[in-house]
């Protein structure tokens, strides 16, 4: 049981690390949104699943309710994260920021 | 198991520093917004982990849910506000 | 001089072609069933969030759920069409595991991109436009959110008639649109 929970946590941390590194490395605002908005979503899904499984270790009704609440948080993140990403992208486009493209594409 | 949660939380804090760089030195305002959003989505997980460490998950889950909603609304409001302003650079 | 020759992305939300929202002229059916379903959803959410089963908290929940249902009962089901509701939800539930599998595949792809040492040569961002065949608003919103959740692509702009502007990070993820996902969404919401 502990191995499964640790595996979930480590996979989630790998995704979160990818998100953090991607925010630092990518060239412009539009491409930075790709890791920021979505690797974080899947990372939080994995870590929350691990925590929910660990929480059911000693089964009580209260623990089941807490695990359901954790799953509710995950569902909310899955609904809200694309909306937040879309609103940031919309703000950028309306302000007139141009997407970064490759050099040979510009000519 | 206790130590695993502790070190996972510490690693998450380390990742927040990476996003904090973008939030502080970002070239445009929207880059800072992305950094702040990334920090917020890590904080939700970190709050539940803190709850596991103190063995009060039932209390911290509610705080995490409220924080997730607050983060979402803050990002929406900020991006709506900056949409009106031309010339963010 | 470089800025002169740079290919500029022009943002044109095609406002002239958008029809009015048809919600004003929609025929109103019997709203009782829709209100009942809204009340049940809200009340199960209340039980999940409060976690107390004594009479006082349950009656508080019933009172507040009734008030919310009376105020905003037509928000979840605006058409009051409850005939094929359960069947369409089952179809939607079948769509979710496929979406999760696709999200994980594409997340691994973007993880590979981010950690690659020569990342700047691999990525090739551009904005592509295409016309979708979907008609209903709900399926358009679901399709746009699915595009955003699948990494490599972000929906920049959607119009009511299905005009999509999508920002994609490299060629491989740009080629996938609007492929299998559109037909899956169409099948999940009963459009063919």
CSV table of C-alpha atoms in Angstrom, one decimal:
chain,number,residue,atom,x,y,z
A,1,UNK,CA,0.0,0.0,0.0
A,2,UNK,CA,2.7,2.4,0.9
A,3,UNK,CA,4.6,1.7,-2.3
A,4,UNK,CA,1.5,2.6,-4.4
A,5,UNK,CA,1.1,5.9,-2.5
A,6,UNK,CA,4.8,6.7,-2.9
A,7,UNK,CA,4.7,5.9,-6.6
A,8,UNK,CA,1.7,8.2,-7.1
A,9,UNK,CA,3.4,11.0,-5.2
A,10,UNK,CA,6.7,10.6,-7.1
A,11,UNK,CA,4.9,10.6,-10.5
A,12,UNK,CA,3.0,13.8,-9.5
A,13,UNK,CA,6.3,15.4,-8.4
A,14,UNK,CA,7.9,14.6,-11.8
A,15,UNK,CA,5.0,16.3,-13.6
A,16,UNK,CA,5.2,19.3,-11.3
A,17,UNK,CA,9.0,19.5,-11.9
A,18,UNK,CA,8.3,19.5,-15.6
A,19,UNK,CA,5.9,22.4,-15.2
A,20,UNK,CA,8.4,24.4,-13.1
A,21,UNK,CA,11.3,23.8,-15.5
A,22,UNK,CA,9.0,24.5,-18.5
A,23,UNK,CA,7.9,27.8,-17.1
A,24,UNK,CA,11.6,28.8,-16.8
A,25,UNK,CA,12.9,27.5,-20.1
A,26,UNK,CA,10.3,28.2,-22.8
A,27,UNK,CA,10.8,31.3,-24.9
A,28,UNK,CA,7.6,33.3,-24.7
A,29,UNK,CA,4.3,33.8,-22.9
A,30,UNK,CA,2.1,31.6,-25.1
A,31,UNK,CA,4.4,28.6,-24.9
A,32,UNK,CA,4.9,29.0,-21.2
A,33,UNK,CA,1.2,28.5,-20.7
A,34,UNK,CA,1.5,25.0,-22.1
A,35,UNK,CA,3.4,23.5,-19.2
A,36,UNK,CA,2.0,25.8,-16.6
A,37,UNK,CA,-1.6,25.1,-17.2
A,38,UNK,CA,-1.6,21.4,-17.9
A,39,UNK,CA,1.4,19.6,-16.4
A,40,UNK,CA,0.3,21.1,-13.1
A,41,UNK,CA,-3.2,19.7,-13.6
A,42,UNK,CA,-2.1,16.2,-14.2
A,43,UNK,CA,0.5,16.4,-11.4
A,44,UNK,CA,-2.1,17.5,-8.9
A,45,UNK,CA,-4.4,14.7,-10.1
A,46,UNK,CA,-1.7,12.1,-9.4
A,47,UNK,CA,-0.7,13.5,-6.0
A,48,UNK,CA,-4.3,13.9,-4.8
A,49,UNK,CA,-5.0,10.3,-5.9
A,50,UNK,CA,-2.1,9.1,-3.8
A,51,UNK,CA,-3.3,11.1,-0.8
A,52,UNK,CA,-6.9,9.8,-1.2
A,53,UNK,CA,-5.6,6.2,-1.3
A,54,UNK,CA,-3.5,6.7,1.7
A,55,UNK,CA,-6.4,8.3,3.6
A,56,UNK,CA,-8.4,5.1,3.2
A,57,UNK,CA,-5.7,3.1,5.0
A,58,UNK,CA,-7.9,2.7,8.1
A,59,UNK,CA,-11.4,2.6,6.8
A,60,UNK,CA,-13.9,4.8,8.5
A,61,UNK,CA,-16.9,6.7,7.1
A,62,UNK,CA,-15.2,10.0,8.0
A,63,UNK,CA,-12.1,9.0,6.0
A,64,UNK,CA,-14.3,8.0,3.1
A,65,UNK,CA,-15.9,11.4,3.2
A,66,UNK,CA,-12.5,13.1,3.2
A,67,UNK,CA,-11.3,11.1,0.2
A,68,UNK,CA,-14.5,12.1,-1.7
A,69,UNK,CA,-13.8,15.7,-0.9
A,70,UNK,CA,-10.2,15.3,-2.2
A,71,UNK,CA,-11.7,13.8,-5.5
A,72,UNK,CA,-14.1,16.8,-5.6
A,73,UNK,CA,-11.1,19.2,-5.5
A,74,UNK,CA,-9.5,17.3,-8.4
A,75,UNK,CA,-12.7,17.6,-10.4
A,76,UNK,CA,-12.9,21.3,-9.7
A,77,UNK,CA,-9.2,21.7,-10.7
A,78,UNK,CA,-10.0,19.9,-14.0
A,79,UNK,CA,-12.9,22.2,-14.7
A,80,UNK,CA,-11.2,25.4,-13.7
A,81,UNK,CA,-7.7,25.0,-15.1
A,82,UNK,CA,-8.6,25.2,-18.8
A,83,UNK,CA,-10.8,28.2,-18.1
A,84,UNK,CA,-8.1,30.1,-16.3
A,85,UNK,CA,-5.6,29.2,-19.1
A,86,UNK,CA,-8.1,30.3,-21.7
A,87,UNK,CA,-8.7,33.6,-20.0
A,88,UNK,CA,-5.0,34.4,-19.7
A,89,UNK,CA,-4.5,33.6,-23.4
A,90,UNK,CA,-7.4,35.8,-24.3
A,91,UNK,CA,-6.0,38.7,-22.3
A,92,UNK,CA,-2.6,38.3,-24.0
A,93,UNK,CA,-4.2,38.2,-27.5
A,94,UNK,CA,-6.4,41.2,-26.9
A,95,UNK,CA,-3.4,43.2,-25.5
A,96,UNK,CA,-1.6,42.5,-28.8
A,97,UNK,CA,1.3,40.2,-27.8
A,98,UNK,CA,2.7,38.4,-30.7
A,99,UNK,CA,3.5,34.7,-30.6
A,100,UNK,CA,7.1,33.7,-30.7
A,101,UNK,CA,7.9,31.8,-33.9
A,102,UNK,CA,11.0,30.2,-35.3
A,103,UNK,CA,13.5,32.3,-37.3
A,104,UNK,CA,13.0,30.6,-40.7
A,105,UNK,CA,9.2,31.0,-40.3
A,106,UNK,CA,9.5,34.8,-40.0
A,107,UNK,CA,11.0,35.2,-43.4
B,1,UNK,CA,5.5,7.3,5.7
B,2,UNK,CA,5.6,10.5,7.7
B,3,UNK,CA,9.0,11.4,6.3
B,4,UNK,CA,7.9,10.8,2.8
B,5,UNK,CA,5.2,13.3,3.1
B,6,UNK,CA,7.6,15.8,4.8
B,7,UNK,CA,10.1,15.6,2.0
B,8,UNK,CA,7.5,15.7,-0.7
B,9,UNK,CA,6.2,18.9,0.8
B,10,UNK,CA,9.7,20.3,1.0
B,11,UNK,CA,10.3,19.4,-2.7
B,12,UNK,CA,7.1,21.2,-3.6
B,13,UNK,CA,8.3,24.3,-1.8
B,14,UNK,CA,11.5,24.1,-3.8
B,15,UNK,CA,9.4,23.9,-7.1
B,16,UNK,CA,7.5,27.0,-5.9
B,17,UNK,CA,10.8,28.9,-5.9
B,18,UNK,CA,11.2,28.1,-9.6
B,19,UNK,CA,7.8,29.5,-10.3
B,20,UNK,CA,8.5,32.5,-8.1
B,21,UNK,CA,11.4,33.4,-10.4
B,22,UNK,CA,8.9,33.8,-13.2
B,23,UNK,CA,6.5,35.7,-11.0
B,24,UNK,CA,9.1,38.2,-9.9
B,25,UNK,CA,11.3,38.7,-13.0
B,26,UNK,CA,8.7,38.0,-15.7
B,27,UNK,CA,9.0,40.3,-18.7
B,28,UNK,CA,5.3,41.0,-19.0
B,29,UNK,CA,2.5,41.2,-16.5
B,30,UNK,CA,0.9,38.0,-17.9
B,31,UNK,CA,4.1,36.0,-17.2
B,32,UNK,CA,3.8,37.1,-13.6
B,33,UNK,CA,0.2,35.9,-13.6
B,34,UNK,CA,1.3,32.5,-14.9
B,35,UNK,CA,3.8,32.2,-12.2
B,36,UNK,CA,1.3,33.1,-9.5
B,37,UNK,CA,-1.2,30.6,-10.9
B,38,UNK,CA,1.4,27.8,-10.9
B,39,UNK,CA,2.3,28.7,-7.2
B,40,UNK,CA,-1.4,28.5,-6.3
B,41,UNK,CA,-2.0,25.1,-7.9
B,42,UNK,CA,1.0,23.7,-6.0
B,43,UNK,CA,-0.3,25.3,-2.8
B,44,UNK,CA,-3.5,23.3,-3.0
B,45,UNK,CA,-1.6,20.0,-2.9
B,46,UNK,CA,0.8,21.3,-0.2
B,47,UNK,CA,-2.1,22.2,2.1
B,48,UNK,CA,-3.4,18.6,1.9
B,49,UNK,CA,0.1,17.3,2.6
B,50,UNK,CA,0.4,19.5,5.6
B,51,UNK,CA,-2.9,18.1,6.8
B,52,UNK,CA,-1.5,14.6,6.5
B,53,UNK,CA,1.6,15.5,8.4
B,54,UNK,CA,-0.5,17.0,11.3
B,55,UNK,CA,-3.1,14.2,11.0
B,56,UNK,CA,-6.0,16.6,10.5
B,57,UNK,CA,-6.8,15.9,6.9
B,58,UNK,CA,-10.5,16.5,7.4
B,59,UNK,CA,-9.9,20.1,8.4
B,60,UNK,CA,-7.2,20.9,5.8
B,61,UNK,CA,-9.2,19.6,2.9
B,62,UNK,CA,-11.8,22.3,3.3
B,63,UNK,CA,-9.1,24.9,3.4
B,64,UNK,CA,-7.5,23.5,0.3
B,65,UNK,CA,-10.9,23.6,-1.6
B,66,UNK,CA,-11.5,27.2,-0.6
B,67,UNK,CA,-8.0,28.0,-1.7
B,68,UNK,CA,-8.5,26.3,-5.1
B,69,UNK,CA,-11.7,28.4,-5.7
B,70,UNK,CA,-10.0,31.6,-4.5
B,71,UNK,CA,-7.0,31.0,-6.8
B,72,UNK,CA,-9.3,30.4,-9.8
B,73,UNK,CA,-11.3,33.6,-9.1
B,74,UNK,CA,-8.2,35.6,-8.6
B,75,UNK,CA,-6.7,34.5,-11.9
B,76,UNK,CA,-10.0,35.2,-13.7
B,77,UNK,CA,-10.3,38.7,-12.2
B,78,UNK,CA,-6.7,39.6,-12.9
B,79,UNK,CA,-6.8,38.5,-16.5
B,80,UNK,CA,-10.1,40.3,-17.1
B,81,UNK,CA,-8.5,43.5,-15.6
B,82,UNK,CA,-5.4,43.3,-17.8
B,83,UNK,CA,-7.5,42.7,-20.9
B,84,UNK,CA,-8.7,46.2,-20.8
B,85,UNK,CA,-5.2,47.7,-20.7
B,86,UNK,CA,-3.3,48.0,-23.9
B,87,UNK,CA,0.5,47.8,-23.9
B,88,UNK,CA,1.3,45.4,-21.1
B,89,UNK,CA,5.0,45.4,-22.0
C,1,UNK,CA,13.3,46.3,-39.8
C,2,UNK,CA,12.8,42.9,-38.5
C,3,UNK,CA,9.5,43.8,-37.0
C,4,UNK,CA,8.3,44.9,-40.4
C,5,UNK,CA,8.8,41.5,-42.0
C,6,UNK,CA,7.6,39.5,-39.1
C,7,UNK,CA,4.5,37.6,-39.8
C,8,UNK,CA,1.8,39.2,-37.7
C,9,UNK,CA,-1.1,37.3,-36.1
C,10,UNK,CA,-4.2,39.5,-36.5
C,11,UNK,CA,-7.0,38.9,-34.0
C,12,UNK,CA,-10.3,39.1,-35.7
C,13,UNK,CA,-13.3,37.9,-33.7
C,14,UNK,CA,-15.7,37.6,-36.6
C,15,UNK,CA,-18.5,39.5,-34.9
C,16,UNK,CA,-20.7,40.1,-37.9
C,17,UNK,CA,-21.4,36.4,-38.5
C,18,UNK,CA,-22.4,35.5,-34.9
C,19,UNK,CA,-26.1,34.8,-34.6
C,20,UNK,CA,-28.0,35.9,-31.5
C,21,UNK,CA,-28.2,33.5,-28.6
C,22,UNK,CA,-31.4,31.6,-29.2
C,23,UNK,CA,-32.2,31.3,-25.5
C,24,UNK,CA,-34.8,34.1,-25.5
C,25,UNK,CA,-37.0,32.4,-28.1
C,26,UNK,CA,-36.7,28.9,-26.7
C,27,UNK,CA,-39.9,27.1,-25.9
C,28,UNK,CA,-40.2,26.6,-22.2
C,29,UNK,CA,-41.1,23.1,-21.1
C,30,UNK,CA,-42.2,22.0,-17.7
C,31,UNK,CA,-39.3,23.1,-15.4
C,32,UNK,CA,-40.3,20.8,-12.5
C,33,UNK,CA,-38.1,17.9,-13.4
C,34,UNK,CA,-35.1,20.0,-14.1
C,35,UNK,CA,-35.6,21.8,-10.8
C,36,UNK,CA,-35.8,18.4,-9.0
C,37,UNK,CA,-32.5,17.2,-10.6
C,38,UNK,CA,-30.8,20.5,-9.7
C,39,UNK,CA,-32.0,20.2,-6.1
C,40,UNK,CA,-30.7,16.6,-5.8
C,41,UNK,CA,-27.3,17.6,-7.2
C,42,UNK,CA,-27.0,20.6,-4.8
C,43,UNK,CA,-28.2,18.5,-1.8
C,44,UNK,CA,-25.7,15.7,-2.4
C,45,UNK,CA,-23.0,18.3,-2.7
C,46,UNK,CA,-24.2,19.8,0.7
C,47,UNK,CA,-24.0,16.3,2.3
C,48,UNK,CA,-20.6,15.7,0.9
C,49,UNK,CA,-19.3,19.1,2.1
C,50,UNK,CA,-20.9,19.2,5.6
C,51,UNK,CA,-20.5,15.6,6.6
C,52,UNK,CA,-23.0,15.9,9.5
C,53,UNK,CA,-26.2,13.8,9.5
C,54,UNK,CA,-28.2,15.2,12.4
C,55,UNK,CA,-31.6,16.8,11.9
C,56,UNK,CA,-30.5,20.5,12.3
C,57,UNK,CA,-27.8,20.4,9.6
C,58,UNK,CA,-29.9,18.4,7.1
C,59,UNK,CA,-32.9,20.8,7.5
C,60,UNK,CA,-30.5,23.8,7.0
C,61,UNK,CA,-29.3,22.1,3.8
C,62,UNK,CA,-32.8,21.5,2.5
C,63,UNK,CA,-33.8,25.1,3.1
C,64,UNK,CA,-30.8,26.6,1.4
C,65,UNK,CA,-30.9,24.2,-1.5
C,66,UNK,CA,-34.6,25.1,-2.1
C,67,UNK,CA,-33.7,28.8,-2.1
C,68,UNK,CA,-30.8,28.3,-4.6
C,69,UNK,CA,-33.0,26.1,-6.8
C,70,UNK,CA,-35.7,28.7,-7.0
C,71,UNK,CA,-33.3,31.5,-7.8
C,72,UNK,CA,-31.1,29.8,-10.4
C,73,UNK,CA,-32.9,26.6,-11.3
C,74,UNK,CA,-32.7,27.1,-15.1
C,75,UNK,CA,-28.9,27.5,-15.0
C,76,UNK,CA,-27.9,23.8,-15.3
C,77,UNK,CA,-30.6,22.7,-17.7
C,78,UNK,CA,-31.7,25.7,-19.7
C,79,UNK,CA,-33.7,23.8,-22.3
C,80,UNK,CA,-35.9,21.9,-19.8
C,81,UNK,CA,-35.4,18.9,-22.0
C,82,UNK,CA,-35.2,15.9,-19.8
C,83,UNK,CA,-36.1,13.1,-22.1
C,84,UNK,CA,-32.6,11.9,-23.3
C,85,UNK,CA,-30.8,13.3,-20.2
C,86,UNK,CA,-29.7,10.1,-18.5
C,87,UNK,CA,-28.6,8.5,-21.8
C,88,UNK,CA,-26.5,11.5,-22.8
C,89,UNK,CA,-24.8,11.5,-19.4
C,90,UNK,CA,-23.9,7.9,-19.8
C,91,UNK,CA,-22.4,8.7,-23.2
C,92,UNK,CA,-20.5,11.6,-21.6
C,93,UNK,CA,-19.2,9.3,-18.9
C,94,UNK,CA,-17.8,7.0,-21.6
C,95,UNK,CA,-16.0,9.9,-23.1
C,96,UNK,CA,-14.1,10.7,-19.9
C,97,UNK,CA,-11.7,7.7,-19.7
C,98,UNK,CA,-10.6,8.2,-23.3
C,99,UNK,CA,-9.9,11.9,-22.5
C,100,UNK,CA,-7.9,10.9,-19.5
C,101,UNK,CA,-5.8,8.4,-21.6
C,102,UNK,CA,-5.2,11.1,-24.2
C,103,UNK,CA,-4.2,13.7,-21.5
C,104,UNK,CA,-1.6,11.3,-20.1
C,105,UNK,CA,-0.2,10.5,-23.5
C,106,UNK,CA,0.1,14.2,-24.5
C,107,UNK,CA,1.5,15.1,-21.0
C,108,UNK,CA,4.3,12.6,-21.5
C,109,UNK,CA,5.0,14.2,-24.9
C,110,UNK,CA,5.3,17.7,-23.4
C,111,UNK,CA,7.4,16.4,-20.5
C,112,UNK,CA,9.8,15.0,-23.1
C,113,UNK,CA,9.9,18.4,-24.9
C,114,UNK,CA,10.6,20.3,-21.7
C,115,UNK,CA,13.4,18.2,-20.5
C,116,UNK,CA,15.0,17.9,-23.9
C,117,UNK,CA,18.4,19.7,-24.1
C,118,UNK,CA,17.8,21.0,-27.6
C,119,UNK,CA,14.3,22.1,-26.9
C,120,UNK,CA,14.4,25.3,-28.9
C,121,UNK,CA,14.9,23.4,-32.1
C,122,UNK,CA,12.1,21.0,-31.4
C,123,UNK,CA,9.3,23.4,-30.6
C,124,UNK,CA,7.6,25.2,-33.4
C,125,UNK,CA,4.7,27.4,-32.1
C,126,UNK,CA,2.0,28.6,-34.5
C,127,UNK,CA,-1.7,29.6,-34.4
C,128,UNK,CA,-3.9,27.4,-36.6
C,129,UNK,CA,-7.5,28.0,-37.5
C,130,UNK,CA,-10.2,25.5,-38.5
C,131,UNK,CA,-13.9,25.2,-38.7
C,132,UNK,CA,-15.7,22.7,-36.5
C,133,UNK,CA,-18.8,20.8,-37.4
C,134,UNK,CA,-20.3,20.8,-34.0
C,135,UNK,CA,-23.5,22.7,-33.4
C,136,UNK,CA,-24.5,22.7,-29.8
C,137,UNK,CA,-23.0,25.2,-27.4
C,138,UNK,CA,-22.3,22.6,-24.7
C,139,UNK,CA,-20.4,20.4,-27.1
C,140,UNK,CA,-18.4,23.4,-28.4
C,141,UNK,CA,-17.4,24.3,-24.8
C,142,UNK,CA,-16.5,20.7,-24.0
C,143,UNK,CA,-14.4,20.4,-27.2
C,144,UNK,CA,-12.6,23.7,-26.4
C,145,UNK,CA,-11.8,22.6,-22.9
C,146,UNK,CA,-10.6,19.2,-24.1
C,147,UNK,CA,-8.3,20.9,-26.6
C,148,UNK,CA,-6.9,23.1,-23.8
C,149,UNK,CA,-6.5,20.1,-21.5
C,150,UNK,CA,-4.6,18.1,-24.1
C,151,UNK,CA,-1.1,19.6,-23.9
C,152,UNK,CA,0.5,21.1,-26.9
C,153,UNK,CA,-2.7,23.0,-27.9
C,154,UNK,CA,-4.5,25.9,-26.3
C,155,UNK,CA,-7.8,27.3,-27.6
C,156,UNK,CA,-7.4,31.0,-28.2
C,157,UNK,CA,-10.8,31.9,-29.6
C,158,UNK,CA,-14.1,30.1,-30.2
C,159,UNK,CA,-17.2,31.5,-31.9
C,160,UNK,CA,-20.7,30.3,-31.7
C,161,UNK,CA,-20.6,28.9,-35.2
C,162,UNK,CA,-17.6,26.7,-34.5
C,163,UNK,CA,-14.7,28.8,-35.6
C,164,UNK,CA,-11.6,27.7,-33.7
C,165,UNK,CA,-8.2,29.5,-33.3
C,166,UNK,CA,-5.8,27.1,-31.6
C,167,UNK,CA,-2.2,27.8,-30.4
C,168,UNK,CA,-0.1,24.7,-30.8
C,169,UNK,CA,3.5,24.2,-29.5
C,170,UNK,CA,4.9,21.9,-32.2
C,171,UNK,CA,4.0,20.2,-35.5
C,172,UNK,CA,3.1,16.9,-34.0
C,173,UNK,CA,0.3,18.2,-31.8
C,174,UNK,CA,-1.0,20.5,-34.5
C,175,UNK,CA,-1.5,17.6,-36.8
C,176,UNK,CA,-3.9,15.9,-34.4
C,177,UNK,CA,-6.6,18.6,-34.8
C,178,UNK,CA,-9.5,18.4,-35.5
C,179,UNK,CA,-9.2,14.7,-35.7
C,180,UNK,CA,-10.5,12.0,-33.6
C,181,UNK,CA,-11.5,14.2,-30.6
C,182,UNK,CA,-14.2,16.1,-32.6
C,183,UNK,CA,-15.9,12.9,-33.6
C,184,UNK,CA,-15.7,11.6,-30.1
C,185,UNK,CA,-17.3,14.7,-28.7
C,186,UNK,CA,-19.9,14.6,-31.4
C,187,UNK,CA,-20.8,11.0,-30.4
C,188,UNK,CA,-20.8,11.9,-26.7
C,189,UNK,CA,-23.4,14.6,-27.2
C,190,UNK,CA,-25.5,12.9,-29.7
C,191,UNK,CA,-24.5,14.8,-32.9
C,192,UNK,CA,-23.5,13.0,-36.0
